[in-house]
PDB file of C-alpha atoms and ligand atoms in Angstrom:
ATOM      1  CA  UNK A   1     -41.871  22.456  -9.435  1.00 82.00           C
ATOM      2  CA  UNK A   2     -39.956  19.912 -10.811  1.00 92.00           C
ATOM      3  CA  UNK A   3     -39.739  18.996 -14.252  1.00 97.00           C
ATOM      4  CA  UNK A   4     -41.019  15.254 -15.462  1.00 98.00           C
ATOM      5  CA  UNK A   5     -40.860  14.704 -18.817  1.00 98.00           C
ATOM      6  CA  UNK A   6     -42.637  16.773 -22.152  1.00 98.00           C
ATOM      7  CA  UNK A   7     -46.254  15.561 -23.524  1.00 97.00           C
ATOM      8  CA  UNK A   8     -45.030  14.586 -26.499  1.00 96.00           C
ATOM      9  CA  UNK A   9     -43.586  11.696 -24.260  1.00 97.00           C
ATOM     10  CA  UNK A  10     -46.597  10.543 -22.927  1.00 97.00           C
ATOM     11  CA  UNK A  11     -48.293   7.846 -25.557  1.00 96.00           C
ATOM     12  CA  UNK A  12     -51.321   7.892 -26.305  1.00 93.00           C
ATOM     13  CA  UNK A  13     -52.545   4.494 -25.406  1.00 94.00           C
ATOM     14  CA  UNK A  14     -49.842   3.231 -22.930  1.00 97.00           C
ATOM     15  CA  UNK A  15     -48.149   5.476 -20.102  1.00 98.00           C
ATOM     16  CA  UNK A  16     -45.159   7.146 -18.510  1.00 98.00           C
ATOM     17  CA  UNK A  17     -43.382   6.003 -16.195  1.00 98.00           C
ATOM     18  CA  UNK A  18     -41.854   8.017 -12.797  1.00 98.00           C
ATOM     19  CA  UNK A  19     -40.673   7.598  -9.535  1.00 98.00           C
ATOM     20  CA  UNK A  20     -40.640   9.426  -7.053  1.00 98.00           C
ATOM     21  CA  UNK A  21     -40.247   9.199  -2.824  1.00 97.00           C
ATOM     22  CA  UNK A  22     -43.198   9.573  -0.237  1.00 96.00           C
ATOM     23  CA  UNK A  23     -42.832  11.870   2.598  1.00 96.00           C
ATOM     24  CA  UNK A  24     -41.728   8.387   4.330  1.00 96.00           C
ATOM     25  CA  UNK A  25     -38.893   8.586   2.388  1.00 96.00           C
ATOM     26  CA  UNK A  26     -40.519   5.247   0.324  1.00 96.00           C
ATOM     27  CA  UNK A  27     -40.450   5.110  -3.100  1.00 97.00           C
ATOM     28  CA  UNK A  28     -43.425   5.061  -5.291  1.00 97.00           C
ATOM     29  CA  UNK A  29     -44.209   4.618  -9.051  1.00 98.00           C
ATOM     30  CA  UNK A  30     -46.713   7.270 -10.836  1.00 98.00           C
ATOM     31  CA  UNK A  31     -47.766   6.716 -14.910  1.00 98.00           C
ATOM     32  CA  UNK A  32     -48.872   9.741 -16.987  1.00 98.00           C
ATOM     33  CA  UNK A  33     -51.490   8.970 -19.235  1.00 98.00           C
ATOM     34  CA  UNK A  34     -53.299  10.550 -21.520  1.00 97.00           C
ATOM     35  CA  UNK A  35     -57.085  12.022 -21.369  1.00 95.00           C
ATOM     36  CA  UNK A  36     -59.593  13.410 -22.824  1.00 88.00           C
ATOM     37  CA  UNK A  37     -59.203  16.660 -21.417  1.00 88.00           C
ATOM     38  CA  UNK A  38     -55.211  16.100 -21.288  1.00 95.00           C
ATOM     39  CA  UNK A  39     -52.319  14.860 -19.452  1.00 98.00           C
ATOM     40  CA  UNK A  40     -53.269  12.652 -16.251  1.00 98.00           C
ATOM     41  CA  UNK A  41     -50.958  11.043 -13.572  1.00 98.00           C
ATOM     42  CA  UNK A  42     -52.104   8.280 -10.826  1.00 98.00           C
ATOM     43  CA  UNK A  43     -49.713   6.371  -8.432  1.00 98.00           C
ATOM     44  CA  UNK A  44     -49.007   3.167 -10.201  1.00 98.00           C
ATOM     45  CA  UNK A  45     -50.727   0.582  -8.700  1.00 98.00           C
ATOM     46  CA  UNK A  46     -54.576  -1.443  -8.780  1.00 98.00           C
ATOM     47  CA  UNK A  47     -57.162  -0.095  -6.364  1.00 98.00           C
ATOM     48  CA  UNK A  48     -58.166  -4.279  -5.749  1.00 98.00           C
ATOM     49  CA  UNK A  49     -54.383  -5.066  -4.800  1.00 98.00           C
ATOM     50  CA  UNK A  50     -52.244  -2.299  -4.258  1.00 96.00           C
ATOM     51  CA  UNK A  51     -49.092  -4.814  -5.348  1.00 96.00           C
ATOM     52  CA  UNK A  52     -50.255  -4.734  -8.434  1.00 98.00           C
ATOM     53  CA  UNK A  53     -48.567  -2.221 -10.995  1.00 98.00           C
ATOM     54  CA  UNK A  54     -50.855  -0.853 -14.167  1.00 98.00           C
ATOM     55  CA  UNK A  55     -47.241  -0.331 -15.874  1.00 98.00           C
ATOM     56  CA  UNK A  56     -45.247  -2.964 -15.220  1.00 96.00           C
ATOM     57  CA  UNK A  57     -42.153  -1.241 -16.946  1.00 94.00           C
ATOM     58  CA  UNK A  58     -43.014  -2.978 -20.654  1.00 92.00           C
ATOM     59  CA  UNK A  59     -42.126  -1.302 -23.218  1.00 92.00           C
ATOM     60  CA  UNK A  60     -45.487   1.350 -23.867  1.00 93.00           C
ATOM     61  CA  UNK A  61     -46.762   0.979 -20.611  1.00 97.00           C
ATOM     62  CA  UNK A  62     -49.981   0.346 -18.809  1.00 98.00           C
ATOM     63  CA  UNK A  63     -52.751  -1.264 -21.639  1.00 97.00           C
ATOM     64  CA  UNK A  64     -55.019   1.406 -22.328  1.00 96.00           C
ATOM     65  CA  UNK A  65     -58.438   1.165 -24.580  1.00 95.00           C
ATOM     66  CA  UNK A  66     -61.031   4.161 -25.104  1.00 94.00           C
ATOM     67  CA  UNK A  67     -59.570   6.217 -22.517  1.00 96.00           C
ATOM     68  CA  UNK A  68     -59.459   3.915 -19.893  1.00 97.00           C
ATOM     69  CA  UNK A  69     -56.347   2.243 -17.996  1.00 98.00           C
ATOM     70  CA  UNK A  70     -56.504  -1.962 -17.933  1.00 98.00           C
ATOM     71  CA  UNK A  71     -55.282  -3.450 -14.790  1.00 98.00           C
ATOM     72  CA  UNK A  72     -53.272  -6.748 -15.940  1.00 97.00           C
ATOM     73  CA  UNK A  73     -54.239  -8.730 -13.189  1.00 98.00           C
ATOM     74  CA  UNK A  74     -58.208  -9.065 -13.019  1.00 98.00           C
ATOM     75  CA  UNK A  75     -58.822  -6.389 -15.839  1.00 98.00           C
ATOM     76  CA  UNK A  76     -60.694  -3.670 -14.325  1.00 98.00           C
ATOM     77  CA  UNK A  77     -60.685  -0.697 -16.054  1.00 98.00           C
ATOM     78  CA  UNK A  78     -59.574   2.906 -14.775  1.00 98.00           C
ATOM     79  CA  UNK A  79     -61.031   6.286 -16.661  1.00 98.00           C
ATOM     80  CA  UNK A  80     -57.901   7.713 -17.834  1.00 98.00           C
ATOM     81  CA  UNK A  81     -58.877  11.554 -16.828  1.00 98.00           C
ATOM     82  CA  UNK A  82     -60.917  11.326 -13.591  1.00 98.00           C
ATOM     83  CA  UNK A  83     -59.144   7.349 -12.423  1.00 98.00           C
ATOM     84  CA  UNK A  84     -62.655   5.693 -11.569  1.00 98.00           C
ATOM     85  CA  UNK A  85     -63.226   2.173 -11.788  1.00 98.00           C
ATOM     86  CA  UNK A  86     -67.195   1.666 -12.171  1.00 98.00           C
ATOM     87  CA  UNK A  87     -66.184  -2.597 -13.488  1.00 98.00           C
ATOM     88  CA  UNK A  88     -64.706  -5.479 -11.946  1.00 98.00           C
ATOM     89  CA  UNK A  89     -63.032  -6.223  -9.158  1.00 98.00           C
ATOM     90  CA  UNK A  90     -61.905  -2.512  -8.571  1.00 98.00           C
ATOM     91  CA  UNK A  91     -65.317  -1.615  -9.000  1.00 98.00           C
ATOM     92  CA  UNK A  92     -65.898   1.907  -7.074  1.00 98.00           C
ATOM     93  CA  UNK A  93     -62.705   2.888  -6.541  1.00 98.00           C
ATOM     94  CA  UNK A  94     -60.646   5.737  -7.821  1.00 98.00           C
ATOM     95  CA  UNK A  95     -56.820   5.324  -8.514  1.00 98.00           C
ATOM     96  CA  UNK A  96     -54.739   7.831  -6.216  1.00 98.00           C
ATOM     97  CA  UNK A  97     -53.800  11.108  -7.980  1.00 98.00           C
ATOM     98  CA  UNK A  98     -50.881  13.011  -8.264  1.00 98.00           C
ATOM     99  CA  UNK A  99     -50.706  16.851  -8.845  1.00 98.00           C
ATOM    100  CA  UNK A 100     -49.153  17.547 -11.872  1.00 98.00           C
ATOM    101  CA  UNK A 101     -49.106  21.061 -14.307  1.00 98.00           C
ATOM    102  CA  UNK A 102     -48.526  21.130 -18.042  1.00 97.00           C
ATOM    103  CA  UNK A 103     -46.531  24.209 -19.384  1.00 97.00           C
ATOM    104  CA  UNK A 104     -45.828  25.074 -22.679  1.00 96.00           C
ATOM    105  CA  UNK A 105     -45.611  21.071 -23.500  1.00 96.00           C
ATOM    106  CA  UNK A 106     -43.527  20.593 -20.314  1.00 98.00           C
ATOM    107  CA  UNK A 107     -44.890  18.353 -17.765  1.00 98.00           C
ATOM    108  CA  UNK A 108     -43.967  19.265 -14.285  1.00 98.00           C
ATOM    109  CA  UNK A 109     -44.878  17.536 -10.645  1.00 98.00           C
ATOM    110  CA  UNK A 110     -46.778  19.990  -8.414  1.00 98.00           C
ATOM    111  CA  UNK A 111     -47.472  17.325  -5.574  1.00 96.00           C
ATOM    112  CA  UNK A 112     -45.842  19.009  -2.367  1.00 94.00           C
ATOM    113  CA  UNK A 113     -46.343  15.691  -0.732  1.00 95.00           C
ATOM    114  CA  UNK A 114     -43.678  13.665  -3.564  1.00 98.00           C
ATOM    115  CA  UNK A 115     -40.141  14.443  -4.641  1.00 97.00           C
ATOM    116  CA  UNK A 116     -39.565  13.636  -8.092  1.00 97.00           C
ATOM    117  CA  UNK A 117     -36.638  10.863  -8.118  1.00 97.00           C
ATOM    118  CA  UNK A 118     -35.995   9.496 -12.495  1.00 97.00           C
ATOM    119  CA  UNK A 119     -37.757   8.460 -15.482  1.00 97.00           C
ATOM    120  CA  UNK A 120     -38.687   4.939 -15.401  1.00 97.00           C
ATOM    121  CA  UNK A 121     -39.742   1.845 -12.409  1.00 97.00           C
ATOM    122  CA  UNK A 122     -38.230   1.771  -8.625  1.00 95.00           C
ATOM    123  CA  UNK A 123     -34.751   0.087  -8.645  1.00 85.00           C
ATOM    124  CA  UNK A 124     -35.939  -3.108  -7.525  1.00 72.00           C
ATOM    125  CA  UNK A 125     -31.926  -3.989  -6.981  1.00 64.00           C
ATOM    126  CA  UNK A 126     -31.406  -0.707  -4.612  1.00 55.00           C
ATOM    127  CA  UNK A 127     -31.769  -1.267  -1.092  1.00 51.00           C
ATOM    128  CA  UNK A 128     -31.984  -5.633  -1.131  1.00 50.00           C
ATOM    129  CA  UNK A 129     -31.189  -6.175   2.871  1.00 52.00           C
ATOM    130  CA  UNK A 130     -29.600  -9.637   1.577  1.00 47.00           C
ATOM    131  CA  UNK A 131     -27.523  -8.258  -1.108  1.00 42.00           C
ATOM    132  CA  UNK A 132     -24.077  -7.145  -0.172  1.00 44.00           C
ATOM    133  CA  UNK A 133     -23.013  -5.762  -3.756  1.00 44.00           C
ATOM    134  CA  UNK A 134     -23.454  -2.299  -2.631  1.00 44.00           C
ATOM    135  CA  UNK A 135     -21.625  -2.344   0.699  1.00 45.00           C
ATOM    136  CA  UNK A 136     -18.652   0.642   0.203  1.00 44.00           C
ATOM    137  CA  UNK A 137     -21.510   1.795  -2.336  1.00 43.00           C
TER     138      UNK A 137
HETATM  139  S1  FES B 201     -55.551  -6.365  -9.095  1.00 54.62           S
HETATM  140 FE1  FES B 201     -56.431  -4.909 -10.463  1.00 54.62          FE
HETATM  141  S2  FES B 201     -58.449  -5.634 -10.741  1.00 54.62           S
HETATM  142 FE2  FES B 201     -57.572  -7.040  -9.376  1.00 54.62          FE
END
């Protein structure tokens, strides 16, 4: 188990930001939110287009109202605690969990399938195949 972050961190309207790496070895980004019956964590990204991020690394995180997550793009809304869209052009669909377990006000990730990688978005700069800045990295 490793350890994310501490609940106290987690807002409650907005979200938490992670990343971690797939068993592909691709990154991903996963928000904590939090729910009625707790602390909640989805991958970060719209069940209409999967490029599109609920936290787009602002300052508070995804928009949140009355428990439910706001995609930025066409607005759909997410449930917070069970990630089901019943409106909009995500309509049906459930945003793609991530095992997580709270301890003693420590939040840890319990997902066998994800490593946990830092606080915070992907490093869009690591890994450009056009950028030669990190050559003798
Ligand atoms: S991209 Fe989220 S509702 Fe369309």
């Amino acid at each position: 188990m490793e350890q994310i972050t501490t609940t106290d961190e987690v807002p409650e309207n907005g979200s938490f930001l992670f990343t971690v790496t797939e068993p592909s070895g691709r990154e991903e980004e996963v928000i904590l939110v939090s729910a009625a019956d707790g602390i909640a964590a989805w991958k970060n990204f719209c069940m209409h287009e999967p490029d599109q991020r609920l936290d787009r690394g602002i300052e508070g995180g995804a928009a949140m109202r009355d428990g439910e997550i706001i995609c930025p793009r066409h607005g759909s809304m997410f449930d917070a605690a069970t990630g089901y869209c019943d409106n909009g052009d995500a309509r049906g669909q459930t945003l793609v969990e991530v095992d997580i377990a709270v301890r003693h006000g420590t939040i840890f990730l319990t997902d066998d399938a994800l490593e946990f990688q830092h606080v915070g978005g992907i490093d869009e700069d690591d890994g450009l195949p056009d950028s030669t800045s990190h050559i003798g990295f």
